[in-house]
PDB file of C-alpha atoms (C1' of nucleotides) in Angstrom:
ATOM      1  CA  UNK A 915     113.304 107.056 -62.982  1.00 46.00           C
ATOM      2  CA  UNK A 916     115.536 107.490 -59.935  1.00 51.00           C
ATOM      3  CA  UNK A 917     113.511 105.402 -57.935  1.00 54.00           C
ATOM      4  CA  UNK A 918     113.302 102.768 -60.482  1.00 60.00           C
ATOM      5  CA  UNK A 919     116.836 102.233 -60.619  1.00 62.00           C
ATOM      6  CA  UNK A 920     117.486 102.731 -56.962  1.00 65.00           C
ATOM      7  CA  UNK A 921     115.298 100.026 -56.462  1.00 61.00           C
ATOM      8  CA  UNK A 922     117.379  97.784 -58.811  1.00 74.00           C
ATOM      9  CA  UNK A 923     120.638  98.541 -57.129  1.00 77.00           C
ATOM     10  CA  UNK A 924     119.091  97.001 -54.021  1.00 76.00           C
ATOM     11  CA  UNK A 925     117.790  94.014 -55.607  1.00 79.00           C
ATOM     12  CA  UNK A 926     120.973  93.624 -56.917  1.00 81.00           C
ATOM     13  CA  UNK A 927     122.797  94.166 -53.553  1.00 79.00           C
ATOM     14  CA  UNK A 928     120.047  92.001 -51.657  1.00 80.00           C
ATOM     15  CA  UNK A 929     121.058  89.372 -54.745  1.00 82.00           C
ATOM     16  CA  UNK A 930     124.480  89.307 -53.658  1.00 79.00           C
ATOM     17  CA  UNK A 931     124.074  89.004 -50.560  1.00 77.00           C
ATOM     18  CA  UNK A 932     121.837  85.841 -51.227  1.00 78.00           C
ATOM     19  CA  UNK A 933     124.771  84.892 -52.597  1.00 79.00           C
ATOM     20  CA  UNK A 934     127.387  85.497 -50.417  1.00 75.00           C
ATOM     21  CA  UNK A 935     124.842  83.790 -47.433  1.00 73.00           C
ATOM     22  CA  UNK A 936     124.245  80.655 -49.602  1.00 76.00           C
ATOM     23  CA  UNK A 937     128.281  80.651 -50.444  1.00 73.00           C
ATOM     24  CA  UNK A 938     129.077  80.579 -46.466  1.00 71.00           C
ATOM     25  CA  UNK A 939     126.396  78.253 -45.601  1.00 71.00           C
ATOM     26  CA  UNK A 940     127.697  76.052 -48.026  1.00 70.00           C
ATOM     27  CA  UNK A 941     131.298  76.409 -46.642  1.00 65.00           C
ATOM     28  CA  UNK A 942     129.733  76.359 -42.758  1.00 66.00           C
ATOM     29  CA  UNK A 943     127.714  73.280 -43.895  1.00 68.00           C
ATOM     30  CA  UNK A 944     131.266  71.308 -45.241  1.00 62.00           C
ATOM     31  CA  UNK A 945     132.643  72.458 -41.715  1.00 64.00           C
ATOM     32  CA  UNK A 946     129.920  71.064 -39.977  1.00 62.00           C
ATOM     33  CA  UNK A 947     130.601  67.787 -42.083  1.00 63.00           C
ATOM     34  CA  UNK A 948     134.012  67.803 -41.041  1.00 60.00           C
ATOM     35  CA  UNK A 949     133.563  68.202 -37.471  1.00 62.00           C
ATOM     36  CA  UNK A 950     131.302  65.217 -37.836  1.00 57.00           C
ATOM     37  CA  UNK A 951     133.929  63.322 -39.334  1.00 57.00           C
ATOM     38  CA  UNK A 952     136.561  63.901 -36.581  1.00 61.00           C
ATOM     39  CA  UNK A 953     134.262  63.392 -34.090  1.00 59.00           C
ATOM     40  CA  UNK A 954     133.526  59.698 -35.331  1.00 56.00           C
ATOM     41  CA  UNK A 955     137.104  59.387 -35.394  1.00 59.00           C
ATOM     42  CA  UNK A 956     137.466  60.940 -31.838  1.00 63.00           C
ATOM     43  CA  UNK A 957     134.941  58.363 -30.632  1.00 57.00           C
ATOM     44  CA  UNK A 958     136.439  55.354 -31.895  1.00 58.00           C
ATOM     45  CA  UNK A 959     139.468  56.548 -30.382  1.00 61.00           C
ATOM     46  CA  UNK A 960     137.530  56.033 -27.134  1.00 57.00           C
ATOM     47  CA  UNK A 961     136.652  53.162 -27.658  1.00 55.00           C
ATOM     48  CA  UNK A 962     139.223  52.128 -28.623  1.00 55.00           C
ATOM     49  CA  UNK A 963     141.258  53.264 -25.570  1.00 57.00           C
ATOM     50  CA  UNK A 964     138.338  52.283 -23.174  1.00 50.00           C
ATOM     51  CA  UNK A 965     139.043  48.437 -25.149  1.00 47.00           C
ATOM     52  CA  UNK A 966     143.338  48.476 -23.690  1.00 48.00           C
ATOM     53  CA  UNK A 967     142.275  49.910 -20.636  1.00 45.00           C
ATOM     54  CA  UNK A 968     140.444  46.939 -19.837  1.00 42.00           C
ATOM     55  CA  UNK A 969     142.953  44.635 -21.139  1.00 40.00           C
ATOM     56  CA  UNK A 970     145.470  46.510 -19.228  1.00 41.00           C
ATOM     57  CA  UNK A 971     143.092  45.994 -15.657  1.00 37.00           C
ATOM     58  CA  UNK A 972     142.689  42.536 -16.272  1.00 35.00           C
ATOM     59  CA  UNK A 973     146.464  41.830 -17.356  1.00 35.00           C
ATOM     60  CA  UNK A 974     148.096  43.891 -14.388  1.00 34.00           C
ATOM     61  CA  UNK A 975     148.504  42.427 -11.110  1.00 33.00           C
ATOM     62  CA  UNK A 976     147.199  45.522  -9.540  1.00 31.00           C
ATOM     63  CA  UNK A 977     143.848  45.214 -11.526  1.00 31.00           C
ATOM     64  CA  UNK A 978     141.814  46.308  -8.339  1.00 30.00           C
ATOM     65  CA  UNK A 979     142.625  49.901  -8.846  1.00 32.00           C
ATOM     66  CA  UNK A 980     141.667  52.081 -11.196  1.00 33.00           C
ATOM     67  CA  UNK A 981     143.857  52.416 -14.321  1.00 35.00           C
ATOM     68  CA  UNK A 982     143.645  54.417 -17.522  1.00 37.00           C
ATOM     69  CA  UNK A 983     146.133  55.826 -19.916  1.00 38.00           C
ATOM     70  CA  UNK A 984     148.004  59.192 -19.520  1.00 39.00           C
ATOM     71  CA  UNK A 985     147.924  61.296 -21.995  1.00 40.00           C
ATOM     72  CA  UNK A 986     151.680  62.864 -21.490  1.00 38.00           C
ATOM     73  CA  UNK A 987     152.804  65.863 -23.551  1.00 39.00           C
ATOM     74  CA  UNK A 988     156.559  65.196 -24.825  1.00 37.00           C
ATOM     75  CA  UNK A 989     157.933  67.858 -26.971  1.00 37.00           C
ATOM     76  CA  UNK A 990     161.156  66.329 -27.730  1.00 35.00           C
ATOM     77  CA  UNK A 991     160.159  62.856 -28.424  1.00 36.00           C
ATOM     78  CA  UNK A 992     156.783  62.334 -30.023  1.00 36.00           C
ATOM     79  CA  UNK A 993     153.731  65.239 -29.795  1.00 37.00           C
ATOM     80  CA  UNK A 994     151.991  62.472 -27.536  1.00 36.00           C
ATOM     81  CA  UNK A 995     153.053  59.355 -25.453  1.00 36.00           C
ATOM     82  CA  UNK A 996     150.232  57.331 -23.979  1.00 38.00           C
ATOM     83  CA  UNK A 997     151.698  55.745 -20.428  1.00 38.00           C
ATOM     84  CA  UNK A 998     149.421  53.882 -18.726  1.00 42.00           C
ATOM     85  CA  UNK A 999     150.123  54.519 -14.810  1.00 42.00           C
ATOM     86  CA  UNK A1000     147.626  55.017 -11.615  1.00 44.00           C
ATOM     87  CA  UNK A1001     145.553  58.330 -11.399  1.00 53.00           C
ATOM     88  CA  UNK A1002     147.533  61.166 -12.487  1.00 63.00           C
ATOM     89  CA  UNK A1003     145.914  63.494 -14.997  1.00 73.00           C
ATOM     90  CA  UNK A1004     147.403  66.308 -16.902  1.00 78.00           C
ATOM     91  CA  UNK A1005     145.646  69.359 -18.379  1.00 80.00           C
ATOM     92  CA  UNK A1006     146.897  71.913 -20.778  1.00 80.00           C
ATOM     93  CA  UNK A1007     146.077  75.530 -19.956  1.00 78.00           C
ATOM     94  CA  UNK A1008     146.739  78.381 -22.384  1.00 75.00           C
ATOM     95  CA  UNK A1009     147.556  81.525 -20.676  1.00 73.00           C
ATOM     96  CA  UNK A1010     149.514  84.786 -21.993  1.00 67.00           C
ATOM     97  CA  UNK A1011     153.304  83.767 -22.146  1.00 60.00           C
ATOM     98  CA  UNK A1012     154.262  87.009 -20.764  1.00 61.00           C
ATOM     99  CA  UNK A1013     152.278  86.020 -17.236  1.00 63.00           C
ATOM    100  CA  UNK A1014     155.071  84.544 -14.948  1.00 64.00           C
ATOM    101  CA  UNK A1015     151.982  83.411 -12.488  1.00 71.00           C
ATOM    102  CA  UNK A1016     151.815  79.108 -12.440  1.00 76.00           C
ATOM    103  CA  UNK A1017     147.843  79.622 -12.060  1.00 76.00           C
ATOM    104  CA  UNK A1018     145.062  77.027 -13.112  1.00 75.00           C
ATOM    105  CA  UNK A1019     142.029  77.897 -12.414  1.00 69.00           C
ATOM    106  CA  UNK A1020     140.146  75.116 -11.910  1.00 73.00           C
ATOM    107  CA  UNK A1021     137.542  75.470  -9.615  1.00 75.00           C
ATOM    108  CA  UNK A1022     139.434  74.258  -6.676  1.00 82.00           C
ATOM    109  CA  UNK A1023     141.594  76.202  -3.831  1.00 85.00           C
ATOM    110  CA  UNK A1024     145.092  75.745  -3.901  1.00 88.00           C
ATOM    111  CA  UNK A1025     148.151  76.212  -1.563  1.00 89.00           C
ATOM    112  CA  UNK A1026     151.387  76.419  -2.706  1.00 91.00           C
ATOM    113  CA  UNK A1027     153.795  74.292  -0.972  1.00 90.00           C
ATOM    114  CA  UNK A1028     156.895  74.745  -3.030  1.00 90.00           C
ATOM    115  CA  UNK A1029     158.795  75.739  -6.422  1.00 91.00           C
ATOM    116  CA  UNK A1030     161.571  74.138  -8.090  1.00 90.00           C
ATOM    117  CA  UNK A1031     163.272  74.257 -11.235  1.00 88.00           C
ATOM    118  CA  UNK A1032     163.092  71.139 -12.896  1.00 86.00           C
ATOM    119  CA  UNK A1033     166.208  70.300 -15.442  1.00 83.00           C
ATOM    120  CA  UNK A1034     164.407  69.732 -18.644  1.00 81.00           C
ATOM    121  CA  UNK A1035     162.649  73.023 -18.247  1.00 83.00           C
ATOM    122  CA  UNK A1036     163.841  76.335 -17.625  1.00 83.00           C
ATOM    123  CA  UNK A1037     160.872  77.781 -16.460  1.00 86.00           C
ATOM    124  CA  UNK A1038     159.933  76.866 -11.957  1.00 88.00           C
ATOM    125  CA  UNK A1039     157.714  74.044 -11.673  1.00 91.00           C
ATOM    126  CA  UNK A1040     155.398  75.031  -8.799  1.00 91.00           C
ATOM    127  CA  UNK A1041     153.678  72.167  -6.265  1.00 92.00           C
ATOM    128  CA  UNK A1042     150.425  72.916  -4.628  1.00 91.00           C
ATOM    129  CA  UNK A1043     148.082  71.541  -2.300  1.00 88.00           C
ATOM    130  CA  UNK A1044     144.386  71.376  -2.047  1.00 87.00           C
ATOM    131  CA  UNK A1045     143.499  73.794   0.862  1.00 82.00           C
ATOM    132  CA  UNK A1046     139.637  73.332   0.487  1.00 80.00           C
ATOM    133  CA  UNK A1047     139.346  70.291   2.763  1.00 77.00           C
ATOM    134  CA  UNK A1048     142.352  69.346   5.172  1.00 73.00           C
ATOM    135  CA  UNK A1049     143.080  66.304   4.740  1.00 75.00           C
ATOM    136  CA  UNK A1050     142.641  66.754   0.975  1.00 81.00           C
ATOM    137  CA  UNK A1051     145.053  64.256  -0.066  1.00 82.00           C
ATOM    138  CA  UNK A1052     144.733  65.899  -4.164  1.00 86.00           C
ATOM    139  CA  UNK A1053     148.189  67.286  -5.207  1.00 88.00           C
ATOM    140  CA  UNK A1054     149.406  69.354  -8.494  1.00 88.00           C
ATOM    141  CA  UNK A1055     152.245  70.310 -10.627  1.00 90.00           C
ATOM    142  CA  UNK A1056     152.198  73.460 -12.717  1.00 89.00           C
ATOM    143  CA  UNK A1057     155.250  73.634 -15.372  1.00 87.00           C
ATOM    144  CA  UNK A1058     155.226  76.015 -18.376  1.00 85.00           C
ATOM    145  CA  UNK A1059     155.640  73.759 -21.472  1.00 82.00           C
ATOM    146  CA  UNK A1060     159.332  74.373 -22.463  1.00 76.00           C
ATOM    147  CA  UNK A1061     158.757  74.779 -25.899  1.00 76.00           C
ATOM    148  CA  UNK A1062     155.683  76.663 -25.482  1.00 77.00           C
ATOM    149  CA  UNK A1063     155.913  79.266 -22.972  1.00 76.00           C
ATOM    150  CA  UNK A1064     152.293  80.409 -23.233  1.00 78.00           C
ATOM    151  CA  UNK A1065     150.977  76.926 -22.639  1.00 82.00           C
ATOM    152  CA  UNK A1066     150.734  75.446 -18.821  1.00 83.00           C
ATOM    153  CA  UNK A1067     150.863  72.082 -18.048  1.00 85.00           C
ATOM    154  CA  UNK A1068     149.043  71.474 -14.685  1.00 87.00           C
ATOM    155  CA  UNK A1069     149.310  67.487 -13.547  1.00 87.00           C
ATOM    156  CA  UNK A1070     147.199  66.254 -11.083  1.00 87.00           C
ATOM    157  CA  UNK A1071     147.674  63.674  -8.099  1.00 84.00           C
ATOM    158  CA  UNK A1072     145.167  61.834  -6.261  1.00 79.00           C
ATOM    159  CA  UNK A1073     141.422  62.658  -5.768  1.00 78.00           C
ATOM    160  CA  UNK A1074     139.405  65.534  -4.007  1.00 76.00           C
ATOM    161  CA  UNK A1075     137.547  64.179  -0.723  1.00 71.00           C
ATOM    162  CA  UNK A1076     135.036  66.385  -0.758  1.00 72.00           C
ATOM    163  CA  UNK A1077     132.863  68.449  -3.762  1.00 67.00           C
ATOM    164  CA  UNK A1078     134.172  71.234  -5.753  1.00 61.00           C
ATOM    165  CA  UNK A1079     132.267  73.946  -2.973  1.00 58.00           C
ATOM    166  CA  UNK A1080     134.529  72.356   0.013  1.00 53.00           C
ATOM    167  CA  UNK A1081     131.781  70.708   1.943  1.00 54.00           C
ATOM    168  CA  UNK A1082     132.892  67.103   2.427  1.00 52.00           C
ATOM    169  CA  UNK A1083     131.670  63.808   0.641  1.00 47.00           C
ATOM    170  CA  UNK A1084     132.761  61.880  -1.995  1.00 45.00           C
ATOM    171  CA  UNK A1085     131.491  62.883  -5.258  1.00 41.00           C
ATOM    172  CA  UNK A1086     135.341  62.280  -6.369  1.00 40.00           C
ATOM    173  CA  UNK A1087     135.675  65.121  -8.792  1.00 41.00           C
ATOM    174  CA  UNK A1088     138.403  64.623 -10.465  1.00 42.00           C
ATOM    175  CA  UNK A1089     140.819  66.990 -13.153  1.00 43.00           C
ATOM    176  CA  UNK A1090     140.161  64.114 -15.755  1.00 40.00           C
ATOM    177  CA  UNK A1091     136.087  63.730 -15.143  1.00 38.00           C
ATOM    178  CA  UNK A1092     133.970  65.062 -17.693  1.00 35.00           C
ATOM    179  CA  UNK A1093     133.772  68.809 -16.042  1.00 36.00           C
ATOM    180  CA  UNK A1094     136.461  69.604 -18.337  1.00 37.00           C
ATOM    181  CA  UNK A1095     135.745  72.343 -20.225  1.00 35.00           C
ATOM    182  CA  UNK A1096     137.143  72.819 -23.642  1.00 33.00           C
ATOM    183  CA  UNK A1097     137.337  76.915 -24.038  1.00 35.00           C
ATOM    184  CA  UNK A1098     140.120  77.677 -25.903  1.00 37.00           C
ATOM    185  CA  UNK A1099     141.504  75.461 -28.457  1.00 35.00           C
ATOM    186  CA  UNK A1100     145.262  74.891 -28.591  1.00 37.00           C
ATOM    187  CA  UNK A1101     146.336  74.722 -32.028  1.00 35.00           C
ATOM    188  CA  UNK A1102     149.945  73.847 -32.148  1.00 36.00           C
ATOM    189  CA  UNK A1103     151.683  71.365 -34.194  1.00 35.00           C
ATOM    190  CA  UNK A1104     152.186  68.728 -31.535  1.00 37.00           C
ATOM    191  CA  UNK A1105     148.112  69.022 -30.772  1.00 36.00           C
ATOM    192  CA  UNK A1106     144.731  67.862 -32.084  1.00 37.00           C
ATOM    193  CA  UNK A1107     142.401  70.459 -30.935  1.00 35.00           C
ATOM    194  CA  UNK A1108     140.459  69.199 -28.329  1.00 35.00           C
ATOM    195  CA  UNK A1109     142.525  66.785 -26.581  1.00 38.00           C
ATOM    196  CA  UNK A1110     144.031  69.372 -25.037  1.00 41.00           C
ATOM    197  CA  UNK A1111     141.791  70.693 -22.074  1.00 43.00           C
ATOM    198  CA  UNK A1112     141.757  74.354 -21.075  1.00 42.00           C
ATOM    199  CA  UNK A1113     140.603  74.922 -17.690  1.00 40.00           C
ATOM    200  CA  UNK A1114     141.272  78.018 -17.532  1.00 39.00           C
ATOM    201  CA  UNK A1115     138.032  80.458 -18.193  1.00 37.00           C
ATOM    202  CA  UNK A1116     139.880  83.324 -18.515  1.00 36.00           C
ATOM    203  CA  UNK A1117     137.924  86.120 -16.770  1.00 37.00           C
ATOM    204  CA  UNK A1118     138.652  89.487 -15.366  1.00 35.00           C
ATOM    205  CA  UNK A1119     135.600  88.826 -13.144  1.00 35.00           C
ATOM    206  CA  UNK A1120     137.097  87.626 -10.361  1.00 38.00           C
ATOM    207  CA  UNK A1121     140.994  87.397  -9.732  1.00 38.00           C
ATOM    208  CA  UNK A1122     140.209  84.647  -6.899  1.00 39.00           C
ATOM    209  CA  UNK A1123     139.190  80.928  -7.686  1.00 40.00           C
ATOM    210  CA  UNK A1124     135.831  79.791  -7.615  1.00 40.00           C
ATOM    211  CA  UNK A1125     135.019  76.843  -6.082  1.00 38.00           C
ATOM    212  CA  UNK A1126     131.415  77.074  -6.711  1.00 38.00           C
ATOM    213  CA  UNK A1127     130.421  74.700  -9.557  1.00 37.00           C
ATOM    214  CA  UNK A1128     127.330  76.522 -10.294  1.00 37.00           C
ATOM    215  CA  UNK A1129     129.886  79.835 -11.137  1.00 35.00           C
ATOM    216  CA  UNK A1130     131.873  77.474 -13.515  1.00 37.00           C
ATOM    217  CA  UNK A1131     128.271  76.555 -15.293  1.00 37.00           C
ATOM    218  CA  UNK A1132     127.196  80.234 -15.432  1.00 38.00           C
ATOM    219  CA  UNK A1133     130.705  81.460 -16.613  1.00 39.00           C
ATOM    220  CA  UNK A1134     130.170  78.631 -19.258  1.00 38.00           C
ATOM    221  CA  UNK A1135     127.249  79.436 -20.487  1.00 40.00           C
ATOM    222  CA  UNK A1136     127.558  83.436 -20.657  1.00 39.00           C
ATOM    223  CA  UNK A1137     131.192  82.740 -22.830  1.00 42.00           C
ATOM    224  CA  UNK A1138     129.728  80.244 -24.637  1.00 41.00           C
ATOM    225  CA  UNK A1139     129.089  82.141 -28.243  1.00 46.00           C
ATOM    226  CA  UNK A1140     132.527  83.886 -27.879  1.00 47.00           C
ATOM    227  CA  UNK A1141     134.126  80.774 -26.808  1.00 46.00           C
ATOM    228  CA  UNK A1142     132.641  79.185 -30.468  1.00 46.00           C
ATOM    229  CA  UNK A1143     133.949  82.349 -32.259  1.00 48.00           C
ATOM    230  CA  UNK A1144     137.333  81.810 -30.969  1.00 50.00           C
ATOM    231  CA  UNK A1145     137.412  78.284 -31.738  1.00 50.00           C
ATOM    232  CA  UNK A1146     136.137  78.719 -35.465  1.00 49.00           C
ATOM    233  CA  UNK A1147     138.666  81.880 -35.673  1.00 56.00           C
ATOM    234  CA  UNK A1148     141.301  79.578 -34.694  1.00 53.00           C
ATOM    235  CA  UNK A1149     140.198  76.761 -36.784  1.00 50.00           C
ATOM    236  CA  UNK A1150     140.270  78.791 -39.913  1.00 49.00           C
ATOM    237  CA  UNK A1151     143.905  80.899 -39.029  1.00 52.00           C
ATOM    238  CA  UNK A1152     144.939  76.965 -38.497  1.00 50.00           C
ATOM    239  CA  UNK A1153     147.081  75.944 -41.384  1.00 51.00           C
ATOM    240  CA  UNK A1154     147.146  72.652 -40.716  1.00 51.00           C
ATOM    241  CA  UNK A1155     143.443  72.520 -40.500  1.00 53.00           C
ATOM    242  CA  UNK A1156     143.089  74.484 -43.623  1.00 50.00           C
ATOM    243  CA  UNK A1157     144.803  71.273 -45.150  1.00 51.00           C
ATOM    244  CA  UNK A1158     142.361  68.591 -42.695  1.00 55.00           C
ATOM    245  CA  UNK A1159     139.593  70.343 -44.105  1.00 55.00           C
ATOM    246  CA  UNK A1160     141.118  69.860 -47.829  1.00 53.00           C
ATOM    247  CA  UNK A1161     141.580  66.207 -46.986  1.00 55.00           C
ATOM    248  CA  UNK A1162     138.309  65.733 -45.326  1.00 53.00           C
ATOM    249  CA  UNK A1163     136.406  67.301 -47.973  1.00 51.00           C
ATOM    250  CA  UNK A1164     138.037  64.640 -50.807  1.00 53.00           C
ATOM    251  CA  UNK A1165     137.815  61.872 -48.686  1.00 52.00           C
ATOM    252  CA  UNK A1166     133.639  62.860 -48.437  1.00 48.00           C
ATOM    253  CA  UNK A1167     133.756  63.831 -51.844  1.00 47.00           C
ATOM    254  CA  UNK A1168     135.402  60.040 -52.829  1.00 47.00           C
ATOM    255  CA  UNK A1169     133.288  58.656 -49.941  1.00 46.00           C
ATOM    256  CA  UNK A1170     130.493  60.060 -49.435  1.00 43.00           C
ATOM    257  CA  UNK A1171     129.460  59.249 -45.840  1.00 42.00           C
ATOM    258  CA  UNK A1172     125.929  58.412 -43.912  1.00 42.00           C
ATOM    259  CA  UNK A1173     125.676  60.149 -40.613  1.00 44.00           C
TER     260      UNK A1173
ATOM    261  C1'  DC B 116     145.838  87.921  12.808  1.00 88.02           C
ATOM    262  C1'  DG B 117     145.290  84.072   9.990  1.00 88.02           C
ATOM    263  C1'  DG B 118     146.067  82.314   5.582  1.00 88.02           C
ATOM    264  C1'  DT B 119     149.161  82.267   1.618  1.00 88.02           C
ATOM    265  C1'  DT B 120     153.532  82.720  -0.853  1.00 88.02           C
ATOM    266  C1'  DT B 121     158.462  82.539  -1.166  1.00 88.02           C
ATOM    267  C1'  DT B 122     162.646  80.213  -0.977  1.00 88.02           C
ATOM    268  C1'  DG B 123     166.636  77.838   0.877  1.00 88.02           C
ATOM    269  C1'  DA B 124     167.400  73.554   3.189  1.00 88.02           C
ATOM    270  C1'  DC B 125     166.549  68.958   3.637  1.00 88.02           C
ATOM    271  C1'  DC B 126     165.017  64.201   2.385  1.00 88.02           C
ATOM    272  C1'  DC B 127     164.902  60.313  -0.453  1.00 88.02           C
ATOM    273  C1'  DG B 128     164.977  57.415  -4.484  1.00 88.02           C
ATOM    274  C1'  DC B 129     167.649  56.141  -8.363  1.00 88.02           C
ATOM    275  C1'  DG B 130     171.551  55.338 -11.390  1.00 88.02           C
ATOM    276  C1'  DC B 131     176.397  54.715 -11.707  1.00 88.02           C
TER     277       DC B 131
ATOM    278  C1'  DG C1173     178.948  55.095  -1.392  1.00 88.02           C
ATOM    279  C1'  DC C1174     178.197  59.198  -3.959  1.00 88.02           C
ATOM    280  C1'  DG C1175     176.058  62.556  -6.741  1.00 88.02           C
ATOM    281  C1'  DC C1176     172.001  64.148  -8.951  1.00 88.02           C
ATOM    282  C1'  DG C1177     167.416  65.590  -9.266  1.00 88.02           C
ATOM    283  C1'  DG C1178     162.608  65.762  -7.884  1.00 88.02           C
ATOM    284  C1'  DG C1179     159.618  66.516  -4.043  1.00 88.02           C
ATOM    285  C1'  DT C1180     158.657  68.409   0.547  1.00 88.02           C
ATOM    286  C1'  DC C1181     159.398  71.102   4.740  1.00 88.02           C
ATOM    287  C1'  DA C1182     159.392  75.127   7.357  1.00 88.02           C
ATOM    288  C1'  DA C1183     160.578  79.797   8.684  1.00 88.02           C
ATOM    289  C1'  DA C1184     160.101  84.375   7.198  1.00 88.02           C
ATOM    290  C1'  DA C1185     157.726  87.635   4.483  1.00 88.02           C
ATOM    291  C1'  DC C1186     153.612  89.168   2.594  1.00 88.02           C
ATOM    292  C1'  DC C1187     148.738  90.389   2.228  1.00 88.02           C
ATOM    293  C1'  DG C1188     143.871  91.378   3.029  1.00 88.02           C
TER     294       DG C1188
END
DNA sequence: CGGTTTTGACCCGCGC
DNA sequence: GCGCGGGTCAAAACCG
């Protein structure tokens, strides 16, 4: 008789847990649908930028170089101003607020050069060089965001004569190419998550930088489940994507979508 | 000992 | 012309 029942307490249990499974793929699956959705949106942002960029080329009478827009992080006036100037790219690192070190890890090796504090911003903005190559021409700025101390903003100048491993050519890797890596989703207010780049693969592996692109691959791919974890932690603790998702799901549910 | 960091001084462009 | 502020220089200190 014992057994009997025991055995129906676990069907039960194994019921529920059918349950719960089909409950949270259900809820994963509406995720997934969401992420879908912003992604179509983040694409015809693209395009859409890639479309002024070319107008901009072919209005300006410098259309022989290269120009795209800068994405510029303004706290005080609007979350994001798009400026369209020459080269410079800016990156957004989250680090621990409490570290007073200006270091992006990026793959490249850096010499500092000087420190200043700037008059909008409290915290030192440091200036470093690019000591892989010499003759490196590729400068950057590193500034703690003033309203958000934990949150680096590294700018970029110029472009890298020689690969990310310091032997010379001109593979022009650049801060803005597609070796970006998004690991670690900023979710403040004045962000979308994910046009903020993160560089910065925190590891206690190795204190030094790496300038071997095969490390920044293998680091990749070995914090590549975690890095998902984090982002969907963060993604659900969001508020203000608790209230994307809400939207998203009635917009599907009012709209239903082909993808 | 060589490379890097620190930091005060200096330079230069810009607005008034 | 002057003052301000951002960017760079360079000597000293530091570090592995």
């Amino acid at each position: 008789m014992d057994g009997h029942s025991s055995c129906k307490a676990k069907a039960e249990a194994l019921q529920d847990e059918l349950e719960r499974t089909r409950k949270e793929n259900e809820t994963l699956r509406v995720m997934l649908e969401v992420m879908s959705s912003k992604l179509s949106d983040l694409q015809a942002h693209v395009q859409e930028k890639k479309f002024k960029v070319q107008e901009i080329g072919s209005c300006s009478p410098l259309s022989g170089a290269s120009y795209y827009y800068h994405e510029v992080y303004d706290p005080i006036k609007k979350p994001r101003i798009e400026i369209p100037m020459a080269k410079p790219s800016q990156i957004f690192v989250r680090t621990d607020s409490e570290d007073k070190s200006l270091i992006v890890k990026d793959g490249y090796q850096w010499r500092k050069y000087g420190q200043k504090v700037t008059k909008d911003n409290p915290s030192p903005r440091a200036y470093y060089r690019c000591s892989m190559a010499p003759g490196c021409p590729v400068k950057k700025k590193v500034q703690r965001c003033a309203e958000d101390k934990s949150l680096l903003v590294a700018t970029y100048e110029g472009e890298h004569s020689h690969d990310p491993n310091g032997s010379p050519g001109h593979t022009m890797y650049s801060p803005d190419s597609s070796r970006s890596c998004i690991s670690c989703p900023v979710t403040s207010n004045h962000f979308q998550p994910g046009l903020a780049l993160d560089l910065n693969l925190s590891s206690p592996i190795d204190d030094k930088e790496k300038p071997s692109q095969s490390f920044m691959e293998d680091h990749t791919n070995k914090n590549c489940n975690s890095k998902v974890e984090e982002y969907v932690a963060s993604l659900t603790k969001d508020p203000s994507f608790t209230v994307a998702l809400a939207n998203a799901v009635a917009r599907s549910l009012s709209t239903p979508r082909v993808l």
